[in-house]
Amino acid sequence: MRIIPVLLLLLIFSCTATSQQVSIIPKPLSLTVKPGRFLLTANTPLIAATAGEEAGAKIFNEYLQQYYGFSLPISTSQNGGNKGIVLRTRNFIKAPDKDAYQLSVNQNGVSIEGDTHAGTFYGLQTLLQLLPVDKHQGDISIPLVQVQDAPRFDYRGMHLDVARHFFPISFVKKYIDYIALHKMNYFHWHLTDDQGWRIEIKKYPRLVEVGAYRDGTIIGHYPGKGNDQIRYGGYYTQEEIKEIVRYAAQRHITVVPEIEMPGHALAALTSYPNLGCPGTGPYQVAQTWGVFDDVFCAGNDSTFLFLQDVLDEVLPLFPSPYIHVGGDECPKENWIHCPRCQQRIKKEGLKDEHELQSYFIQRMEKYVNSKGRTIIGWDEILEGGLAPNAMVMSWRGEAGGIAAAKQKHQVIMTPGSHCYLDHSQSTQEDSVTFGGFTPVEKVYAYEPIPKELNAEQAKYIIGAQSNLWTEYIAYPLKVEYQIFPRMSAMSEVLWSAKGQRNWPEFEKRMQTQYKRYELWGANYSNAYFEIKAAIAPTKDNSGLLLQLESKDRQATVQYGISGLHFAKNYTAPVLIQQSGEVTALVNRNGKIIDSTTIKFRFNKATGKKVSLSEQPAPNYPGSGAFTLVDGVINEKGMDRTKEFIGYNGKTITATIDLGSPQDISEVRLHTLFASGSWIYPPQEMEVQVSTDGKTYQRMGSARELLAKDPVKGYLGVVIDAPVQARFVRVKAQAVQKIAEHMAGAGQKAWMFLDEIEVL
């Protein structure tokens, strides 16, 4: 973590009123805008005295040429005083803010001075954001500014999974360009997994001849609606890897490769079956998602020799100080039954298979350390004992990162709740995503340093990272759709001082950033402008009120009940008192920007008073208790997890007041089943009723999920002889421990609850 010099802190609030005209993301420490403009022409010299400065100048010129149709003459000497764009690098290697820079624009020219070449490069990225956000022909007018800036965190990362879906090097370079434009400095490249091995290893050619290809891919959301049976794959040659690493280094980005071990190894095992435990197999490169029992055999010395050989070819390709070894989601089922693994446990004096995994990682760490590198592992490497020098990447919330920091290990925070960009960012997502709901404002609100750490422990949090897993992302356009605008939000989380961050002010700057995406030709999500629909009960609990809103201030929100033939402009909450559909849209000057249809299904509990014995998890709050009686039943499964309330391993009770005694013949609790995401239906649902709210009578229980869809359905209790009652109590008990061979084995299951229907 950076310690910001006092001088810079004093400058933070030096912005003038006119600085609002300038939109820079991530927000700099200090920005002052002065009257006047500097005119940038094709004849403006770009002065770069060192090789590092010249490399940055060439990249700046490439941007100018691509988007504005001209480039500047680069010179190594300054003959015209301060005229032109002058780059200077001080190279204060031991400075507190080694990547700090100063940018000054006056009427005669531009001066950028960096503490390092990276700092100078970041100054150039800021200068790019002073240029027009539309393709421009001719001279460019630049505002006069003074900027002093430095990053908050050392590690500012973006991740890309190329194992589930493969992306060509042309797009990987484009992805790196996006990282550079946001002043981020680490690219985590996920190269191997169950679904594909993507890096050439010359000693083991079958890794790409066999492991880089699968014979089909599931259709739709896991567990899928069939298989396309289309051979799919690809890999990067070592020369292509070198090309990417060079390209990134020119932009001051370190490429961190990930070679998964001991789990997520099916592609490798399919290529070399001898690396699996005896009696397992035959193997095939995975055609579906999730977690598989087939992992590297920890009792076989050949496994370690193989991985050492792989690393012997990987390490020279990547000069990164860090090598990611995975370590996540490793089922122990095969190890339990493997005589070689059990012999290893006995020989090494290990307690169980969790300590065997720790042995595996520690053994590989020693080898990596012997080559002068440090390993990074997902937070599962804490289980069974943390390797002595390992860095932890905390993804299952922040607990792993907190534990590692308290043990004085460096940590990169990347909790799924805020940092997983494969989650939906729209409440009305119409494409297949992993699920979850992580809008741009949630990403922006993330604070990488947990409050549980004191000042000394906080020093071990070196940064954070956004992750993009690509199970449901097969094309570059979908990658762009998933990362923008959330990548911009994360860049500010990691670069800007904590006290600088301000969501309303960031929203204003984002209006320019959206236009910048259009300049780049990036396929960004417009979820920010979508219709936000909120449902509330009427005061007398006799119906529902539908509230509609869009942040597009140039547009009109319109709606129609059961069709748009009689569309009305939205001016006040819409009263809903029966089943039906409401279609709403955002109309900007006759162009439909967004639309959504909400299906209401009324029952005796809809809109009634409801209470919970325990509030849902902060990550999955839904609309609180009212989620259970809002009249809307989830139809999109994991793509709309915002429509559920979530609990982790809890038993909860919901009590509904129907307002008056009603005949009750059946009670249904709608829920979700997505084992790959650790989400299970309640292991039991119990229904009780009462006439006075004090004495309750048990009506029955249910354990079976009734579903036409593999991921969503309901548990229902049918009452043989209908009863009259005013109060209905539904008790739901979550699965306490996920089975050993499943994703999240040994963990408490998540339980997602939707509508309670009283029929």
Tab-separated table of C-alpha atoms in Angstrom, residues 6-190:
chain	number	residue	atom	x	y	z
A	6	VAL	CA	1.635	15.129	3.085
A	7	LEU	CA	2.298	17.673	0.331
A	8	LEU	CA	0.090	15.773	-2.083
A	9	LEU	CA	-2.639	15.389	0.513
A	10	LEU	CA	-2.650	19.155	0.939
A	11	LEU	CA	-3.120	19.499	-2.797
A	12	ILE	CA	-6.098	17.169	-3.015
A	13	PHE	CA	-8.689	19.907	-2.658
A	14	SER	CA	-6.962	22.472	-4.880
A	15	CYS	CA	-9.407	21.904	-7.750
A	16	THR	CA	-10.969	25.042	-9.170
A	17	ALA	CA	-14.616	25.282	-10.126
A	18	THR	CA	-13.733	24.789	-13.779
A	19	SER	CA	-12.076	21.435	-13.058
A	20	GLN	CA	-15.523	19.907	-13.422
A	21	GLN	CA	-15.083	20.311	-17.195
A	22	VAL	CA	-12.297	17.698	-17.091
A	23	SER	CA	-13.211	14.031	-16.585
A	24	ILE	CA	-10.240	11.877	-15.590
A	25	ILE	CA	-10.652	8.247	-14.459
A	26	PRO	CA	-9.139	7.179	-12.136
A	27	LYS	CA	-9.401	10.457	-10.280
A	28	PRO	CA	-6.015	12.108	-9.642
A	29	LEU	CA	-4.845	13.316	-6.250
A	30	SER	CA	-4.808	16.925	-7.350
A	31	LEU	CA	-6.347	18.624	-10.368
A	32	THR	CA	-6.432	22.356	-11.089
A	33	VAL	CA	-7.942	23.736	-14.291
A	34	LYS	CA	-6.985	27.232	-15.443
A	35	PRO	CA	-8.447	29.530	-18.119
A	36	GLY	CA	-7.138	29.058	-21.627
A	37	ARG	CA	-6.251	26.217	-23.985
A	38	PHE	CA	-3.205	24.621	-25.590
A	39	LEU	CA	-3.465	23.784	-29.287
A	40	LEU	CA	-2.123	20.348	-30.210
A	41	THR	CA	-1.247	20.053	-33.903
A	42	ALA	CA	0.417	17.456	-36.100
A	43	ASN	CA	3.606	19.552	-35.841
A	44	THR	CA	3.732	19.616	-32.045
A	45	PRO	CA	7.013	17.942	-31.018
A	46	LEU	CA	6.960	15.073	-28.526
A	47	ILE	CA	10.219	15.137	-26.565
A	48	ALA	CA	11.379	11.775	-25.183
A	49	ALA	CA	15.005	11.691	-24.055
A	50	THR	CA	15.237	8.082	-22.835
A	51	ALA	CA	14.308	4.728	-24.323
A	52	GLY	CA	11.574	4.293	-21.710
A	53	GLU	CA	10.088	7.686	-22.517
A	54	GLU	CA	10.280	6.965	-26.236
A	55	ALA	CA	8.367	3.686	-25.752
A	56	GLY	CA	5.570	5.585	-24.010
A	57	ALA	CA	5.650	8.301	-26.677
A	58	LYS	CA	5.184	5.738	-29.451
A	59	ILE	CA	2.148	4.242	-27.704
A	60	PHE	CA	0.729	7.757	-27.259
A	61	ASN	CA	1.230	8.341	-30.988
A	62	GLU	CA	-0.518	5.069	-31.852
A	63	TYR	CA	-3.559	6.288	-29.931
A	64	LEU	CA	-3.501	9.663	-31.696
A	65	GLN	CA	-3.218	8.020	-35.096
A	66	GLN	CA	-5.999	5.521	-34.442
A	67	TYR	CA	-8.561	7.957	-33.077
A	68	TYR	CA	-7.557	11.392	-34.400
A	69	GLY	CA	-5.789	10.625	-37.651
A	70	PHE	CA	-2.338	12.063	-36.953
A	71	SER	CA	0.783	11.459	-34.899
A	72	LEU	CA	3.486	13.730	-33.504
A	73	PRO	CA	7.162	13.954	-34.434
A	74	ILE	CA	9.232	12.345	-31.659
A	75	SER	CA	12.501	14.019	-30.736
A	76	THR	CA	15.151	13.074	-28.193
A	77	SER	CA	16.256	16.670	-27.572
A	78	GLN	CA	14.434	19.818	-26.597
A	79	ASN	CA	15.332	22.715	-28.870
A	80	GLY	CA	12.316	24.918	-28.401
A	81	GLY	CA	12.224	25.515	-24.659
A	82	ASN	CA	9.043	24.126	-23.116
A	83	LYS	CA	7.080	24.104	-26.368
A	84	GLY	CA	5.523	20.800	-27.337
A	85	ILE	CA	5.017	17.779	-25.088
A	86	VAL	CA	8.065	17.225	-22.912
A	87	LEU	CA	8.581	13.959	-21.025
A	88	ARG	CA	10.952	13.805	-18.074
A	89	THR	CA	11.681	10.856	-15.799
A	90	ARG	CA	13.429	11.382	-12.494
A	91	ASN	CA	13.915	7.679	-11.672
A	92	PHE	CA	13.683	8.146	-7.900
A	93	ILE	CA	13.583	4.424	-7.316
A	94	LYS	CA	13.389	4.853	-3.542
A	95	ALA	CA	10.778	7.598	-3.607
A	96	PRO	CA	7.675	6.930	-1.452
A	97	ASP	CA	5.545	7.062	-4.599
A	98	LYS	CA	7.801	5.594	-7.262
A	99	ASP	CA	5.064	5.728	-9.917
A	100	ALA	CA	3.959	9.292	-9.152
A	101	TYR	CA	3.814	11.911	-11.893
A	102	GLN	CA	3.136	15.594	-12.463
A	103	LEU	CA	1.335	16.907	-15.525
A	104	SER	CA	1.304	20.574	-16.480
A	105	VAL	CA	-0.417	22.051	-19.520
A	106	ASN	CA	0.083	25.730	-20.353
A	107	GLN	CA	-0.448	27.725	-23.526
A	108	ASN	CA	3.020	26.828	-24.817
A	109	GLY	CA	2.983	23.102	-24.233
A	110	VAL	CA	2.774	20.091	-21.957
A	111	SER	CA	5.214	18.861	-19.331
A	112	ILE	CA	4.991	15.376	-17.837
A	113	GLU	CA	7.445	14.417	-15.124
A	114	GLY	CA	7.378	10.947	-13.611
A	115	ASP	CA	9.261	9.483	-10.680
A	116	THR	CA	9.757	6.413	-12.907
A	117	HIS	CA	9.089	5.546	-16.521
A	118	ALA	CA	5.826	3.990	-15.331
A	119	GLY	CA	4.913	7.311	-13.734
A	120	THR	CA	5.672	9.163	-16.960
A	121	PHE	CA	3.531	6.643	-18.846
A	122	TYR	CA	0.634	7.218	-16.439
A	123	GLY	CA	0.958	10.945	-17.065
A	124	LEU	CA	0.517	10.250	-20.773
A	125	GLN	CA	-2.642	8.240	-20.014
A	126	THR	CA	-4.031	11.256	-18.173
A	127	LEU	CA	-3.139	13.500	-21.116
A	128	LEU	CA	-5.136	11.189	-23.388
A	129	GLN	CA	-8.190	11.869	-21.233
A	130	LEU	CA	-7.855	15.594	-21.926
A	131	LEU	CA	-8.459	14.926	-25.626
A	132	PRO	CA	-11.924	15.045	-27.250
A	133	VAL	CA	-14.109	11.955	-26.845
A	134	ASP	CA	-15.181	11.917	-30.483
A	135	LYS	CA	-13.107	11.142	-33.553
A	136	HIS	CA	-11.564	14.446	-34.471
A	137	GLN	CA	-9.943	15.820	-37.597
A	138	GLY	CA	-7.438	18.656	-37.363
A	139	ASP	CA	-5.928	20.486	-34.414
A	140	ILE	CA	-6.983	19.580	-30.872
A	141	SER	CA	-7.660	22.084	-28.109
A	142	ILE	CA	-6.527	20.899	-24.663
A	143	PRO	CA	-7.520	22.538	-21.341
A	144	LEU	CA	-4.791	24.072	-19.194
A	145	VAL	CA	-4.340	21.904	-16.110
A	146	GLN	CA	-2.001	21.093	-13.263
A	147	VAL	CA	-2.103	17.485	-12.054
A	148	GLN	CA	-0.171	15.806	-9.271
A	149	ASP	CA	-0.890	12.145	-8.888
A	150	ALA	CA	0.249	8.793	-7.493
A	151	PRO	CA	-1.361	5.358	-7.100
A	152	ARG	CA	-2.743	4.178	-3.776
A	153	PHE	CA	-1.950	0.469	-4.232
A	154	ASP	CA	1.041	-1.329	-5.730
A	155	TYR	CA	-1.065	-4.115	-7.248
A	156	ARG	CA	-3.891	-2.999	-9.538
A	157	GLY	CA	-5.009	-6.051	-11.451
A	158	MET	CA	-7.300	-7.424	-14.125
A	159	HIS	CA	-7.805	-11.136	-14.783
A	160	LEU	CA	-8.856	-13.002	-17.910
A	161	ASP	CA	-9.777	-16.688	-18.076
A	162	VAL	CA	-8.764	-18.091	-21.480
A	163	ALA	CA	-9.193	-21.742	-20.461
A	164	ARG	CA	-13.001	-21.924	-20.510
A	165	HIS	CA	-13.055	-19.907	-23.726
A	166	PHE	CA	-10.029	-19.084	-25.851
A	167	PHE	CA	-9.261	-15.588	-27.133
A	168	PRO	CA	-6.803	-14.721	-29.928
A	169	ILE	CA	-3.660	-12.728	-29.171
A	170	SER	CA	-5.095	-9.739	-31.058
A	171	PHE	CA	-7.825	-9.453	-28.441
A	172	VAL	CA	-5.495	-10.213	-25.533
A	173	LYS	CA	-3.478	-7.179	-26.676
A	174	LYS	CA	-6.647	-5.109	-26.793
A	175	TYR	CA	-7.476	-6.250	-23.263
A	176	ILE	CA	-4.001	-5.132	-22.180
A	177	ASP	CA	-4.633	-1.761	-23.855
A	178	TYR	CA	-7.751	-1.360	-21.721
A	179	ILE	CA	-5.729	-2.203	-18.607
A	180	ALA	CA	-3.113	0.407	-19.512
A	181	LEU	CA	-5.681	3.109	-20.253
A	182	HIS	CA	-6.963	2.656	-16.690
A	183	LYS	CA	-3.471	2.871	-15.102
A	184	MET	CA	-3.688	-0.725	-13.913
A	185	ASN	CA	-0.447	-2.679	-13.832
A	186	TYR	CA	-1.053	-6.445	-13.502
A	187	PHE	CA	-2.638	-8.856	-15.981
A	188	HIS	CA	-3.531	-12.211	-14.401
A	189	TRP	CA	-3.684	-14.703	-17.275
A	190	HIS	CA	-5.612	-17.878	-16.367
